[in-house]
Amino acid sequence: MPRILIIDDEINLRETIAEMLTYLGYDIFLSTDGKDGLEKVKEIQPDLIICDIMMPILDGYGFMELHRTSNYSDIPVLFLSAKVEQKDKEIEISLGVKDYITKPFAFKDLKTIIDLHLK
């Protein structure tokens, strides 16, 4: 069963995504910010990470800066955010983010992207 770590400070969104993905058979782990997310990556070594950009303590950009130089940098990261400007997408690509999901999103689109990066 694939393990997915969801890093997002929005509790309702985080838990909704977790509930839907659990129903589909994924093993889900949750984190509220990038700093805690880095610790969870070491602890559970997920197969995929879904990370928000705008979070307290350590945002998605800071998470990626540290993740891409860690021993777990081979774990793909998908960004989930309402930020849709081209400059944001360019920054994310330069940080090594594998894909970008724009809020709001259709759950089937999220699942398609997840499946693409878990293969």
PDB file of C-alpha atoms in Angstrom:
ATOM      1  CA  MET A   1       0.000   0.000   0.000  1.00  0.00           C
ATOM      2  CA  PRO A   2       1.609   3.326  -1.049  1.00  0.00           C
ATOM      3  CA  ARG A   3       2.402   5.755   1.774  1.00  0.00           C
ATOM      4  CA  ILE A   4       1.528   9.413   1.192  1.00  0.00           C
ATOM      5  CA  LEU A   5       2.490  12.298   3.472  1.00  0.00           C
ATOM      6  CA  ILE A   6       0.197  15.338   3.331  1.00  0.00           C
ATOM      7  CA  ILE A   7       1.747  18.571   4.626  1.00  0.00           C
ATOM      8  CA  ASP A   8      -0.859  21.333   4.912  1.00  0.00           C
ATOM      9  CA  ASP A   9      -1.861  23.732   7.679  1.00  0.00           C
ATOM     10  CA  GLU A  10      -5.529  23.818   6.585  1.00  0.00           C
ATOM     11  CA  ILE A  11      -7.037  21.115   8.783  1.00  0.00           C
ATOM     12  CA  ASN A  12     -10.269  20.663   6.796  1.00  0.00           C
ATOM     13  CA  LEU A  13      -8.497  20.290   3.459  1.00  0.00           C
ATOM     14  CA  ARG A  14      -5.785  18.049   4.917  1.00  0.00           C
ATOM     15  CA  GLU A  15      -8.308  15.722   6.542  1.00  0.00           C
ATOM     16  CA  THR A  16     -10.621  15.667   3.522  1.00  0.00           C
ATOM     17  CA  ILE A  17      -7.780  14.645   1.203  1.00  0.00           C
ATOM     18  CA  ALA A  18      -6.615  12.083   3.761  1.00  0.00           C
ATOM     19  CA  GLU A  19     -10.080  10.571   4.085  1.00  0.00           C
ATOM     20  CA  MET A  20     -10.555  10.253   0.332  1.00  0.00           C
ATOM     21  CA  LEU A  21      -7.103   8.770  -0.266  1.00  0.00           C
ATOM     22  CA  THR A  22      -7.496   6.351   2.656  1.00  0.00           C
ATOM     23  CA  TYR A  23     -10.759   5.174   1.119  1.00  0.00           C
ATOM     24  CA  LEU A  24      -8.834   4.454  -2.111  1.00  0.00           C
ATOM     25  CA  GLY A  25      -6.340   2.292  -0.245  1.00  0.00           C
ATOM     26  CA  TYR A  26      -3.410   4.638   0.355  1.00  0.00           C
ATOM     27  CA  ASP A  27      -1.673   4.738   3.741  1.00  0.00           C
ATOM     28  CA  ILE A  28      -1.872   8.409   4.764  1.00  0.00           C
ATOM     29  CA  PHE A  29       0.243  10.425   7.186  1.00  0.00           C
ATOM     30  CA  LEU A  30      -0.391  14.059   8.135  1.00  0.00           C
ATOM     31  CA  SER A  31       1.707  17.074   9.013  1.00  0.00           C
ATOM     32  CA  THR A  32       0.791  20.711   9.699  1.00  0.00           C
ATOM     33  CA  ASP A  33       3.952  22.498   8.514  1.00  0.00           C
ATOM     34  CA  GLY A  34       7.188  21.968   6.645  1.00  0.00           C
ATOM     35  CA  LYS A  35       9.364  21.527   9.731  1.00  0.00           C
ATOM     36  CA  ASP A  36       7.202  18.730  11.101  1.00  0.00           C
ATOM     37  CA  GLY A  37       6.923  17.370   7.559  1.00  0.00           C
ATOM     38  CA  LEU A  38      10.702  16.945   7.303  1.00  0.00           C
ATOM     39  CA  GLU A  39      10.689  14.910  10.512  1.00  0.00           C
ATOM     40  CA  LYS A  40       7.812  12.748   9.272  1.00  0.00           C
ATOM     41  CA  VAL A  41       9.652  12.091   5.995  1.00  0.00           C
ATOM     42  CA  LYS A  42      12.586  10.654   7.977  1.00  0.00           C
ATOM     43  CA  GLU A  43      10.260   8.683  10.231  1.00  0.00           C
ATOM     44  CA  ILE A  44       7.891   7.097   7.680  1.00  0.00           C
ATOM     45  CA  GLN A  45       9.780   7.435   4.363  1.00  0.00           C
ATOM     46  CA  PRO A  46       6.627   7.932   2.274  1.00  0.00           C
ATOM     47  CA  ASP A  47       6.322   7.047  -1.391  1.00  0.00           C
ATOM     48  CA  LEU A  48       4.935  10.520  -2.210  1.00  0.00           C
ATOM     49  CA  ILE A  49       4.586  13.898  -0.509  1.00  0.00           C
ATOM     50  CA  ILE A  50       1.772  16.401  -1.096  1.00  0.00           C
ATOM     51  CA  CYS A  51       2.831  19.789   0.265  1.00  0.00           C
ATOM     52  CA  ASP A  52       1.095  23.148   0.564  1.00  0.00           C
ATOM     53  CA  ILE A  53       3.177  26.266  -0.113  1.00  0.00           C
ATOM     54  CA  MET A  54       1.871  28.846   2.350  1.00  0.00           C
ATOM     55  CA  MET A  55       2.249  27.440   5.887  1.00  0.00           C
ATOM     56  CA  PRO A  56       3.537  28.699   9.238  1.00  0.00           C
ATOM     57  CA  ILE A  57       6.947  27.784  10.714  1.00  0.00           C
ATOM     58  CA  LEU A  58       8.399  26.423   7.442  1.00  0.00           C
ATOM     59  CA  ASP A  59       6.598  26.984   4.151  1.00  0.00           C
ATOM     60  CA  GLY A  60       6.612  24.709   1.117  1.00  0.00           C
ATOM     61  CA  TYR A  61       9.574  26.475  -0.483  1.00  0.00           C
ATOM     62  CA  GLY A  62      11.644  26.062   2.691  1.00  0.00           C
ATOM     63  CA  PHE A  63      10.569  22.438   2.927  1.00  0.00           C
ATOM     64  CA  MET A  64      11.740  21.792  -0.646  1.00  0.00           C
ATOM     65  CA  GLU A  65      15.072  23.559  -0.102  1.00  0.00           C
ATOM     66  CA  LEU A  66      15.819  21.145   2.747  1.00  0.00           C
ATOM     67  CA  HIS A  67      14.136  18.064   1.249  1.00  0.00           C
ATOM     68  CA  ARG A  68      16.015  18.214  -2.048  1.00  0.00           C
ATOM     69  CA  THR A  69      19.369  18.018  -0.254  1.00  0.00           C
ATOM     70  CA  SER A  70      18.281  15.336   2.221  1.00  0.00           C
ATOM     71  CA  ASN A  71      18.790  11.579   2.136  1.00  0.00           C
ATOM     72  CA  TYR A  72      15.143  11.334   1.039  1.00  0.00           C
ATOM     73  CA  SER A  73      15.319  13.642  -1.966  1.00  0.00           C
ATOM     74  CA  ASP A  74      14.230  10.818  -4.271  1.00  0.00           C
ATOM     75  CA  ILE A  75      10.710  10.942  -2.754  1.00  0.00           C
ATOM     76  CA  PRO A  76       8.573  12.954  -5.197  1.00  0.00           C
ATOM     77  CA  VAL A  77       6.830  16.102  -3.967  1.00  0.00           C
ATOM     78  CA  LEU A  78       3.626  17.559  -5.377  1.00  0.00           C
ATOM     79  CA  PHE A  79       2.788  21.135  -4.458  1.00  0.00           C
ATOM     80  CA  LEU A  80      -0.804  21.981  -3.612  1.00  0.00           C
ATOM     81  CA  SER A  81      -1.550  25.701  -3.601  1.00  0.00           C
ATOM     82  CA  ALA A  82      -3.756  28.578  -4.638  1.00  0.00           C
ATOM     83  CA  LYS A  83      -0.661  30.398  -5.960  1.00  0.00           C
ATOM     84  CA  VAL A  84      -0.985  30.232  -9.740  1.00  0.00           C
ATOM     85  CA  GLU A  85       1.403  32.829 -11.125  1.00  0.00           C
ATOM     86  CA  GLN A  86       3.975  31.678 -13.676  1.00  0.00           C
ATOM     87  CA  LYS A  87       6.870  32.880 -11.514  1.00  0.00           C
ATOM     88  CA  ASP A  88       5.676  30.596  -8.697  1.00  0.00           C
ATOM     89  CA  LYS A  89       5.612  27.587 -11.014  1.00  0.00           C
ATOM     90  CA  GLU A  90       9.129  28.419 -12.244  1.00  0.00           C
ATOM     91  CA  ILE A  91      10.401  28.534  -8.639  1.00  0.00           C
ATOM     92  CA  GLU A  92       8.769  25.201  -7.897  1.00  0.00           C
ATOM     93  CA  ILE A  93      10.328  23.543 -10.938  1.00  0.00           C
ATOM     94  CA  SER A  94      13.746  24.886  -9.950  1.00  0.00           C
ATOM     95  CA  LEU A  95      13.277  23.365  -6.471  1.00  0.00           C
ATOM     96  CA  GLY A  96      12.542  19.935  -7.917  1.00  0.00           C
ATOM     97  CA  VAL A  97       8.783  19.775  -7.354  1.00  0.00           C
ATOM     98  CA  LYS A  98       7.399  16.988  -9.575  1.00  0.00           C
ATOM     99  CA  ASP A  99       3.948  18.477 -10.165  1.00  0.00           C
ATOM    100  CA  TYR A 100       1.614  21.258  -9.126  1.00  0.00           C
ATOM    101  CA  ILE A 101      -2.041  21.018  -8.116  1.00  0.00           C
ATOM    102  CA  THR A 102      -3.980  24.290  -8.074  1.00  0.00           C
ATOM    103  CA  LYS A 103      -6.591  24.900  -5.358  1.00  0.00           C
ATOM    104  CA  PRO A 104      -9.468  24.417  -5.793  1.00  0.00           C
ATOM    105  CA  PHE A 105      -9.094  21.109  -7.605  1.00  0.00           C
ATOM    106  CA  ALA A 106     -11.197  18.147  -8.658  1.00  0.00           C
ATOM    107  CA  PHE A 107     -10.350  15.069  -6.625  1.00  0.00           C
ATOM    108  CA  LYS A 108     -10.119  12.911  -9.769  1.00  0.00           C
ATOM    109  CA  ASP A 109      -7.385  15.256 -11.067  1.00  0.00           C
ATOM    110  CA  LEU A 110      -5.472  14.905  -7.797  1.00  0.00           C
ATOM    111  CA  LYS A 111      -5.760  11.114  -7.979  1.00  0.00           C
ATOM    112  CA  THR A 112      -4.555  11.098 -11.605  1.00  0.00           C
ATOM    113  CA  ILE A 113      -1.471  13.133 -10.672  1.00  0.00           C
ATOM    114  CA  ILE A 114      -0.770  10.962  -7.629  1.00  0.00           C
ATOM    115  CA  ASP A 115      -1.021   7.773  -9.685  1.00  0.00           C
ATOM    116  CA  LEU A 116       1.289   9.222 -12.334  1.00  0.00           C
ATOM    117  CA  HIS A 117       4.042   9.884  -9.777  1.00  0.00           C
ATOM    118  CA  LEU A 118       3.635   6.629  -7.850  1.00  0.00           C
ATOM    119  CA  LYS A 119       4.415   4.495 -10.910  1.00  0.00           C
TER     120      LYS A 119
END
